[in-house]
Tab-separated table of C-alpha atoms in Angstrom:
chain	number	residue	atom	x	y	z
A	1	MET	CA	-25.861	67.771	-50.869
A	2	SER	CA	-27.024	70.640	-48.762
A	3	THR	CA	-27.972	68.570	-45.738
A	4	THR	CA	-25.759	66.020	-44.092
A	5	SER	CA	-26.827	63.128	-41.971
A	6	GLN	CA	-26.102	62.767	-38.285
A	7	LYS	CA	-23.777	59.902	-39.139
A	8	HIS	CA	-21.852	62.169	-41.477
A	9	ARG	CA	-21.434	64.829	-38.832
A	10	ASP	CA	-20.363	62.283	-36.234
A	11	PHE	CA	-17.761	60.819	-38.517
A	12	VAL	CA	-16.374	64.143	-39.668
A	13	ALA	CA	-16.180	65.525	-36.153
A	14	GLU	CA	-13.333	63.378	-34.880
A	15	PRO	CA	-10.394	61.245	-36.019
A	16	MET	CA	-11.662	57.927	-37.274
A	17	GLY	CA	-9.355	55.890	-35.094
A	18	ASP	CA	-10.399	52.280	-35.200
A	19	LYS	CA	-13.971	52.797	-36.280
A	20	PRO	CA	-15.639	50.030	-38.287
A	21	VAL	CA	-16.516	50.587	-41.899
A	22	THR	CA	-20.169	50.990	-40.990
A	23	ALA	CA	-19.326	54.242	-39.225
A	24	LEU	CA	-18.993	55.850	-42.640
A	25	SER	CA	-22.070	57.711	-43.714
A	26	GLY	CA	-23.873	55.939	-46.502
A	27	ILE	CA	-22.535	52.555	-45.419
A	28	GLY	CA	-25.143	50.547	-43.601
A	29	ASP	CA	-25.071	47.006	-42.321
A	30	VAL	CA	-25.552	45.386	-45.696
A	31	LEU	CA	-22.940	47.400	-47.540
A	32	GLY	CA	-20.639	47.161	-44.546
A	33	LYS	CA	-20.826	43.396	-44.623
A	34	LYS	CA	-20.037	43.275	-48.324
A	35	LEU	CA	-17.057	45.530	-47.820
A	36	GLU	CA	-15.829	43.465	-44.886
A	37	GLU	CA	-15.966	40.362	-47.012
A	38	GLN	CA	-13.552	42.017	-49.389
A	39	GLY	CA	-11.169	43.013	-46.666
A	40	PHE	CA	-12.392	46.557	-46.091
A	41	ASP	CA	-13.304	45.969	-42.464
A	42	LYS	CA	-12.244	49.312	-41.028
A	43	ALA	CA	-13.049	52.844	-42.068
A	44	PHE	CA	-9.355	53.595	-42.481
A	45	VAL	CA	-8.990	50.852	-45.089
A	46	VAL	CA	-11.700	52.509	-47.120
A	47	LEU	CA	-9.953	55.806	-46.554
A	48	GLY	CA	-6.842	54.184	-47.968
A	49	GLN	CA	-8.668	53.324	-51.148
A	50	PHE	CA	-10.074	56.830	-51.260
A	51	LEU	CA	-6.576	58.253	-50.996
A	52	LEU	CA	-5.238	55.852	-53.618
A	53	LEU	CA	-7.763	57.352	-55.995
A	54	ARG	CA	-6.313	60.763	-55.210
A	55	LYS	CA	-9.429	61.799	-53.315
A	56	ASP	CA	-11.336	61.700	-56.565
A	57	CYS	CA	-14.927	61.495	-55.367
A	58	GLU	CA	-16.202	60.454	-58.750
A	59	LEU	CA	-13.841	57.521	-59.119
A	60	PHE	CA	-14.301	56.539	-55.501
A	61	SER	CA	-18.069	56.497	-55.848
A	62	GLU	CA	-17.705	54.299	-58.871
A	63	TRP	CA	-15.448	51.954	-56.975
A	64	LEU	CA	-17.836	51.795	-54.052
A	65	LYS	CA	-20.714	51.017	-56.337
A	66	ASP	CA	-18.726	48.193	-57.890
A	67	THR	CA	-17.414	46.648	-54.731
A	68	SER	CA	-20.345	46.968	-52.402
A	69	GLY	CA	-23.272	47.489	-54.718
A	70	ALA	CA	-24.026	50.864	-53.201
A	71	ASN	CA	-26.410	53.146	-55.013
A	72	SER	CA	-25.391	56.584	-56.216
A	73	ARG	CA	-26.697	58.378	-53.162
A	74	GLN	CA	-24.900	56.090	-50.738
A	75	ALA	CA	-21.671	56.290	-52.701
A	76	ALA	CA	-21.852	60.075	-52.920
A	77	SER	CA	-22.594	60.337	-49.225
A	78	CYS	CA	-19.631	58.140	-48.349
A	79	SER	CA	-17.200	59.964	-50.597
A	80	GLN	CA	-18.352	63.331	-49.346
A	81	CYS	CA	-17.911	62.144	-45.816
A	82	LEU	CA	-14.367	60.948	-46.494
A	83	ALA	CA	-13.474	64.055	-48.444
A	84	GLU	CA	-14.595	66.234	-45.594
A	85	TRP	CA	-12.779	64.112	-43.051
A	86	CYS	CA	-9.609	64.528	-45.103
A	87	ASN	CA	-10.083	68.259	-45.138
A	88	ASN	CA	-10.360	68.298	-41.388
A	89	PHE	CA	-7.724	65.854	-40.288
A	90	LEU	CA	-5.253	65.217	-43.067
B	1	MET	CA	-31.323	43.948	-103.354
B	2	PRO	CA	-28.337	41.940	-102.289
B	3	VAL	CA	-26.477	43.254	-99.304
B	4	PHE	CA	-22.842	42.418	-98.865
B	5	VAL	CA	-22.311	41.118	-95.365
B	6	GLU	CA	-18.840	40.337	-94.191
B	7	ASN	CA	-18.336	37.120	-92.392
B	8	PRO	CA	-17.775	38.039	-88.759
B	9	ALA	CA	-15.776	34.884	-88.240
B	10	GLN	CA	-13.025	36.447	-90.319
B	11	PHE	CA	-12.796	39.538	-88.150
B	12	SER	CA	-9.787	40.013	-85.967
B	13	LYS	CA	-10.283	40.073	-82.234
B	14	GLN	CA	-9.606	43.792	-82.235
B	15	ARG	CA	-12.156	44.338	-84.926
B	16	LEU	CA	-14.755	42.318	-83.095
B	17	LYS	CA	-14.126	44.270	-79.974
B	18	SER	CA	-14.496	47.641	-81.619
B	19	GLU	CA	-17.608	46.434	-83.392
B	20	LEU	CA	-19.065	45.464	-80.061
B	21	ILE	CA	-18.135	48.804	-78.570
B	22	SER	CA	-19.689	50.656	-81.461
B	23	HIS	CA	-22.922	48.754	-80.919
B	24	SER	CA	-22.678	49.544	-77.214
B	25	VAL	CA	-22.662	45.912	-76.224
B	26	ASP	CA	-21.002	44.918	-72.987
B	27	LEU	CA	-17.636	43.373	-73.683
B	28	PRO	CA	-16.815	39.923	-72.400
B	29	PRO	CA	-13.893	39.766	-69.967
B	30	ALA	CA	-10.741	41.095	-71.534
B	31	ASP	CA	-8.769	37.870	-71.416
B	32	SER	CA	-11.447	35.748	-73.044
B	33	ALA	CA	-10.849	34.033	-76.340
B	34	LYS	CA	-11.826	35.320	-79.742
B	35	GLN	CA	-14.503	32.682	-79.940
B	36	LEU	CA	-16.307	34.302	-77.050
B	37	TYR	CA	-16.166	37.697	-78.705
B	38	LEU	CA	-17.511	36.157	-81.850
B	39	GLU	CA	-20.442	34.613	-80.018
B	40	VAL	CA	-21.341	37.871	-78.366
B	41	TYR	CA	-20.984	39.663	-81.656
B	42	MET	CA	-23.234	37.254	-83.485
B	43	LYS	CA	-25.791	37.461	-80.742
B	44	HIS	CA	-26.031	41.234	-80.565
B	45	VAL	CA	-24.868	42.544	-83.878
B	46	GLY	CA	-25.111	39.768	-86.418
B	47	ASN	CA	-28.893	39.578	-86.381
B	48	LYS	CA	-29.281	43.292	-86.554
B	49	ASN	CA	-27.188	43.621	-89.675
B	50	SER	CA	-29.451	41.511	-91.824
B	51	ALA	CA	-32.553	43.348	-90.665
B	52	ASP	CA	-31.279	46.891	-90.603
B	53	PHE	CA	-29.895	47.508	-94.017
B	54	SER	CA	-32.567	47.882	-96.584
B	55	SER	CA	-31.354	50.880	-98.514
B	56	ASP	CA	-28.161	51.884	-100.243
B	57	GLU	CA	-27.620	54.913	-98.086
B	58	GLU	CA	-27.540	53.089	-94.833
B	59	GLU	CA	-25.126	50.617	-96.205
B	60	GLN	CA	-22.759	53.325	-97.244
B	61	VAL	CA	-22.977	54.998	-93.910
B	62	GLN	CA	-22.202	51.745	-92.219
B	63	ASP	CA	-19.257	51.152	-94.508
B	64	GLY	CA	-17.848	54.517	-93.602
B	65	ASN	CA	-18.183	53.730	-89.944
B	66	GLU	CA	-16.448	50.453	-90.348
B	67	GLU	CA	-13.535	52.046	-92.092
B	68	GLU	CA	-13.124	54.537	-89.329
B	69	GLU	CA	-13.309	51.837	-86.756
B	70	ARG	CA	-10.608	49.926	-88.510
B	71	GLY	CA	-8.522	53.062	-88.392
B	72	GLU	CA	-9.005	53.337	-84.680
B	73	ASP	CA	-7.962	49.802	-84.054
B	74	SER	CA	-4.371	50.854	-83.717
B	75	ASP	CA	-5.353	53.149	-80.904
B	76	MET	CA	-7.865	50.866	-79.265
B	77	VAL	CA	-5.260	48.546	-77.901
B	78	ASP	CA	-6.231	45.921	-75.416
B	79	LEU	CA	-6.345	47.935	-72.228
B	80	SER	CA	-5.842	44.972	-69.966
B	81	SER	CA	-2.578	44.133	-71.689
B	82	LEU	CA	-1.034	47.509	-70.912
B	83	THR	CA	1.466	47.756	-68.143
B	84	ASP	CA	0.683	49.997	-65.216
B	85	ASP	CA	3.042	52.641	-66.507
B	86	GLN	CA	1.574	52.556	-69.993
B	87	LEU	CA	-1.894	52.844	-68.565
B	88	LYS	CA	-0.829	55.830	-66.563
B	89	CYS	CA	0.721	57.470	-69.616
B	90	LYS	CA	-2.394	56.878	-71.655
B	91	LEU	CA	-4.533	58.408	-68.956
B	92	LEU	CA	-2.246	61.387	-68.850
B	93	GLN	CA	-2.695	61.763	-72.600
B	94	TYR	CA	-6.384	62.206	-72.019
B	95	GLY	CA	-5.772	64.693	-69.260
B	96	VAL	CA	-6.436	62.392	-66.343
B	97	LYS	CA	-3.931	62.486	-63.560
B	98	ALA	CA	-3.924	58.931	-62.361
B	99	GLY	CA	-2.955	57.953	-58.867
B	100	PRO	CA	-0.979	54.830	-58.125
B	101	ILE	CA	-2.218	51.977	-60.220
B	102	VAL	CA	-2.506	48.961	-57.981
B	103	ALA	CA	-4.693	45.897	-57.931
B	104	SER	CA	-7.644	47.646	-56.369
B	105	THR	CA	-7.544	50.719	-58.577
B	106	ARG	CA	-6.462	49.314	-61.905
B	107	ALA	CA	-9.890	48.176	-63.047
B	108	LEU	CA	-11.300	51.608	-62.320
B	109	TYR	CA	-8.614	53.375	-64.280
B	110	GLU	CA	-8.951	50.966	-67.174
B	111	ARG	CA	-12.628	51.682	-67.372
B	112	LYS	CA	-12.063	55.390	-67.105
B	113	LEU	CA	-9.509	55.298	-69.907
B	114	HIS	CA	-11.849	53.282	-72.051
B	115	ARG	CA	-14.592	55.789	-71.440
B	116	MET	CA	-12.300	58.656	-72.353
B	117	MET	CA	-11.135	56.874	-75.491
B	118	THR	CA	-14.600	56.134	-76.783
B	119	GLN	CA	-15.702	59.652	-75.977
B	120	HIS	CA	-12.634	61.058	-77.669
B	121	SER	CA	-12.937	58.963	-80.801
B	122	LYS	CA	-16.620	59.745	-81.071
B	123	HIS	CA	-15.788	63.417	-81.200
B	124	SER	CA	-12.737	63.133	-83.364
B	125	VAL	CA	-14.616	61.215	-86.032
B	126	ASN	CA	-16.471	64.422	-86.742
B	127	ASN	CA	-13.295	66.431	-86.900
B	128	LYS	CA	-11.395	64.061	-89.071
B	129	ASP	CA	-11.777	66.181	-92.172
B	130	ASP	CA	-10.264	69.129	-90.369
B	131	ALA	CA	-7.218	67.140	-89.494
B	132	GLY	CA	-6.490	66.613	-93.154
B	133	LYS	CA	-6.310	70.327	-93.811
B	134	TYR	CA	-3.240	70.766	-91.700
B	135	SER	CA	-0.283	69.636	-93.694
B	136	ASP	CA	2.944	68.721	-92.016
B	137	SER	CA	4.863	71.671	-93.350
B	138	GLU	CA	2.246	74.102	-92.174
B	139	GLU	CA	2.440	72.710	-88.696
B	140	GLU	CA	6.147	73.205	-88.580
B	141	GLU	CA	5.871	76.783	-89.718
B	142	SER	CA	3.231	78.028	-87.354
B	143	GLY	CA	3.892	76.974	-83.847
B	144	SER	CA	0.874	78.674	-82.427
B	145	GLU	CA	-1.761	76.870	-84.396
B	146	GLN	CA	-0.821	73.355	-83.634
B	147	LEU	CA	-3.010	72.498	-80.731
B	148	GLY	CA	-5.917	71.488	-82.919
B	149	PRO	CA	-4.171	68.950	-85.102
B	150	GLU	CA	-1.993	67.895	-82.237
B	151	SER	CA	-4.842	66.650	-80.130
B	152	VAL	CA	-6.595	65.114	-83.071
B	153	SER	CA	-3.520	63.193	-84.043
B	154	HIS	CA	-3.997	60.825	-81.152
B	155	THR	CA	-6.626	58.980	-83.040
B	156	ASP	CA	-5.716	59.824	-86.559
B	157	PRO	CA	-3.558	57.067	-87.986
B	158	SER	CA	-2.857	58.973	-91.199
B	159	VAL	CA	-0.600	61.426	-89.397
B	160	THR	CA	2.996	60.715	-90.267
B	161	PRO	CA	5.842	60.192	-87.803
B	162	SER	CA	7.179	63.685	-88.425
B	163	THR	CA	4.059	65.068	-86.800
B	164	GLU	CA	4.778	62.879	-83.828
B	165	ALA	CA	7.989	64.779	-83.307
B	166	VAL	CA	6.100	68.048	-83.499
B	167	THR	CA	3.645	66.704	-80.975
B	168	ASP	CA	6.472	66.087	-78.556
B	169	VAL	CA	7.707	69.639	-78.906
B	170	LEU	CA	4.202	70.832	-78.296
B	171	MET	CA	3.843	68.779	-75.184
B	172	GLU	CA	7.067	70.394	-74.059
B	173	MET	CA	5.776	73.863	-74.815
B	174	PHE	CA	2.343	73.405	-73.349
B	175	PRO	CA	2.823	70.954	-70.529
B	176	ASP	CA	-0.229	72.139	-68.661
B	177	THR	CA	-2.636	72.093	-71.520
B	178	ALA	CA	-5.284	69.530	-70.785
B	179	LEU	CA	-6.530	67.689	-73.815
B	180	THR	CA	-10.149	68.367	-74.364
B	181	PRO	CA	-12.398	65.459	-75.163
B	182	THR	CA	-13.594	67.260	-78.251
B	183	GLY	CA	-10.064	67.645	-79.541
B	184	ILE	CA	-10.733	71.317	-80.175
B	185	THR	CA	-8.818	73.824	-78.178
B	186	ALA	CA	-9.112	77.541	-78.516
B	187	THR	CA	-5.917	79.402	-77.818
B	188	LYS	CA	-4.789	82.906	-78.393
B	189	ARG	CA	-2.434	83.635	-81.203
B	190	ARG	CA	1.021	84.133	-79.880
B	191	SER	CA	4.351	85.081	-81.262
B	192	ILE	CA	6.176	82.060	-82.508
B	193	LYS	CA	8.896	81.021	-80.151
B	194	GLY	CA	10.677	77.800	-80.761
B	195	ALA	CA	9.509	77.536	-84.346
B	196	ALA	CA	11.896	77.058	-87.255
B	197	GLY	CA	14.516	75.499	-85.075
B	198	ARG	CA	14.895	78.415	-82.702
B	199	PRO	CA	15.152	77.352	-79.092
B	200	VAL	CA	12.178	77.653	-76.822
B	201	GLN	CA	13.097	80.553	-74.628
B	202	PHE	CA	10.398	80.354	-72.078
B	203	LYS	CA	7.412	78.289	-71.181
B	204	TYR	CA	4.127	79.920	-71.879
B	205	PRO	CA	2.148	80.983	-68.846
B	206	GLU	CA	-1.113	79.249	-68.207
B	207	THR	CA	-3.852	80.374	-70.522
B	208	PRO	CA	-6.941	79.530	-68.507
B	209	LEU	CA	-8.121	82.453	-66.422
B	210	SER	CA	-8.918	82.028	-62.799
B	211	PRO	CA	-12.580	82.209	-61.831
B	212	ALA	CA	-11.916	85.464	-60.000
B	213	THR	CA	-10.632	87.177	-63.114
B	214	LEU	CA	-13.553	85.932	-65.122
B	215	GLU	CA	-15.906	87.273	-62.508
B	216	ARG	CA	-14.178	90.626	-62.515
B	217	ARG	CA	-14.453	90.787	-66.263
B	218	GLU	CA	-18.113	90.045	-66.093
B	219	ILE	CA	-18.623	92.846	-63.629
B	220	GLN	CA	-16.589	95.177	-65.804
B	221	GLN	CA	-18.749	94.349	-68.744
B	222	ARG	CA	-21.767	95.231	-66.696
B	223	LEU	CA	-20.158	98.386	-65.292
B	224	VAL	CA	-20.079	100.359	-68.509
B	225	PRO	CA	-23.822	100.553	-69.011
B	226	LEU	CA	-24.267	101.045	-65.297
B	227	TRP	CA	-22.034	104.090	-65.406
B	228	VAL	CA	-24.002	105.498	-68.309
B	229	GLN	CA	-27.193	104.815	-66.457
B	230	ILE	CA	-26.000	106.742	-63.426
B	231	ALA	CA	-24.898	109.675	-65.569
B	232	VAL	CA	-28.256	109.840	-67.287
B	233	PHE	CA	-30.008	109.590	-63.977
B	234	LEU	CA	-27.971	112.466	-62.543
B	235	LEU	CA	-28.684	114.576	-65.605
B	236	VAL	CA	-32.398	114.033	-65.323
B	237	ALA	CA	-32.267	114.702	-61.593
B	238	ALA	CA	-30.405	117.959	-62.137
B	239	LEU	CA	-32.909	119.035	-64.776
B	240	LEU	CA	-35.818	118.325	-62.484
B	241	TYR	CA	-34.068	120.235	-59.693
B	242	PHE	CA	-33.655	123.333	-61.814
B	243	ILE	CA	-37.265	123.225	-62.869
B	244	TYR	CA	-38.268	122.933	-59.248
B	245	ILE	CA	-36.136	125.908	-58.237
B	246	SER	CA	-37.452	128.081	-61.007
B	247	MET	CA	-41.009	127.263	-59.929
B	248	GLU	CA	-40.470	127.879	-56.195
B	249	GLU	CA	-38.669	131.209	-56.323
B	250	PRO	CA	-39.385	132.799	-59.667
B	251	LEU	CA	-38.134	136.189	-58.532
B	252	GLU	CA	-34.623	134.998	-57.928
B	253	ASN	CA	-34.467	133.631	-61.407
B	254	PRO	CA	-32.678	136.111	-63.646
B	255	PHE	CA	-35.039	135.187	-66.445
B	256	GLY	CA	-37.999	135.879	-64.128
B	257	ALA	CA	-36.580	139.265	-63.203
B	258	LEU	CA	-36.122	140.096	-66.861
B	259	LEU	CA	-39.657	139.096	-67.638
B	260	ASN	CA	-40.905	141.199	-64.722
B	261	GLY	CA	-38.876	144.142	-65.918
B	262	LEU	CA	-40.367	143.847	-69.359
B	263	SER	CA	-43.926	143.672	-68.048
B	264	GLN	CA	-43.408	146.557	-65.645
B	265	GLU	CA	-41.990	149.007	-68.165
B	266	PRO	CA	-45.063	149.236	-70.344
B	267	SER	CA	-47.286	149.557	-67.289
B	268	SER	CA	-45.338	152.601	-66.030
B	269	ASP	CA	-45.721	154.145	-69.450
B	270	ASP	CA	-49.397	153.571	-69.232
B	271	LEU	CA	-49.489	155.252	-65.857
B	272	ALA	CA	-47.573	158.167	-67.223
B	273	LEU	CA	-49.882	158.396	-70.160
B	274	VAL	CA	-53.043	158.223	-68.184
B	275	PRO	CA	-52.664	161.547	-66.306
B	276	ASN	CA	-51.617	163.177	-69.535
B	277	SER	CA	-54.760	162.047	-71.233
B	278	GLN	CA	-56.773	163.175	-68.254
B	279	ASP	CA	-55.132	166.557	-68.494
B	280	THR	CA	-56.006	166.908	-72.118
B	281	HIS	CA	-59.624	165.977	-71.372
B	282	THR	CA	-59.935	168.565	-68.611
């Protein structure tokens, strides 16, 4: 994970506020919709799950793969994004 | 030759489940009935059995496996029937620090625990013989050697309750020791504190070294030859320097002066002799 996407940098740069779940890097429209269906409509709800898993990227990736059908790259990107956000703002 | 095949219908639900796990078949949902397990078992495993075993050896191997699996049954409890607290404790046993176990995280932790358990039992099957070598009395005598059998005892049903008590003391003494999946832990020998009924006077400091210390050690290991290398290099350099000096200014060299003195002395004698000889001739 040497390079990060623009989306990642945008998300990590500021507090997430009320951003939708699709603002997370690695979460596109399709995955976002699946997450919304399960109640994870905002980025902070996903953050909540991430924190419940004690910021364990591995477990979180697994969860994301299960709930939204993300692939490994998407899940890793999302967890890295959240982990970095936590480092900056928590 | 006739092969003895057990009737899977007589297996317990636990047994069926472990059989399925050992054949790496996906388990049906945890709350499903035994009938469902049986169906899955027959589908995936039942057919294989009749085809696979043609020789005595394989049969024996399989028998051994089955016995071990039966032994593990006590440990392979139905994960979904555990309470949240129990699940957390179990995870802690395998060195996983679980977060809050709630509806959205429980499934993940269950799966993780299951993964750890299968991994653990796979390894400990190989070490089972070792576990037998440690008798109870020996464990009580030597407090420092107990980590091995202690971590193995999680899966070993033959360990008696008295070892359980020892295990508790150990957990007290080494609270930070993470259980390795292999069940083998290498620790330094230490003086025995808290053995033979003496009170534990202090908690042992953490054994694992920080990465920085390890790095320093590595450098130190490299430093010794480096130092020798530098010394040798300086020696050679000094030698070359002396040779250079003796070549540039041979007169300043005391050895050179000596040599010159030696070569000059006979020549002066010659000079002295020459006139004498001339005199005698004339």
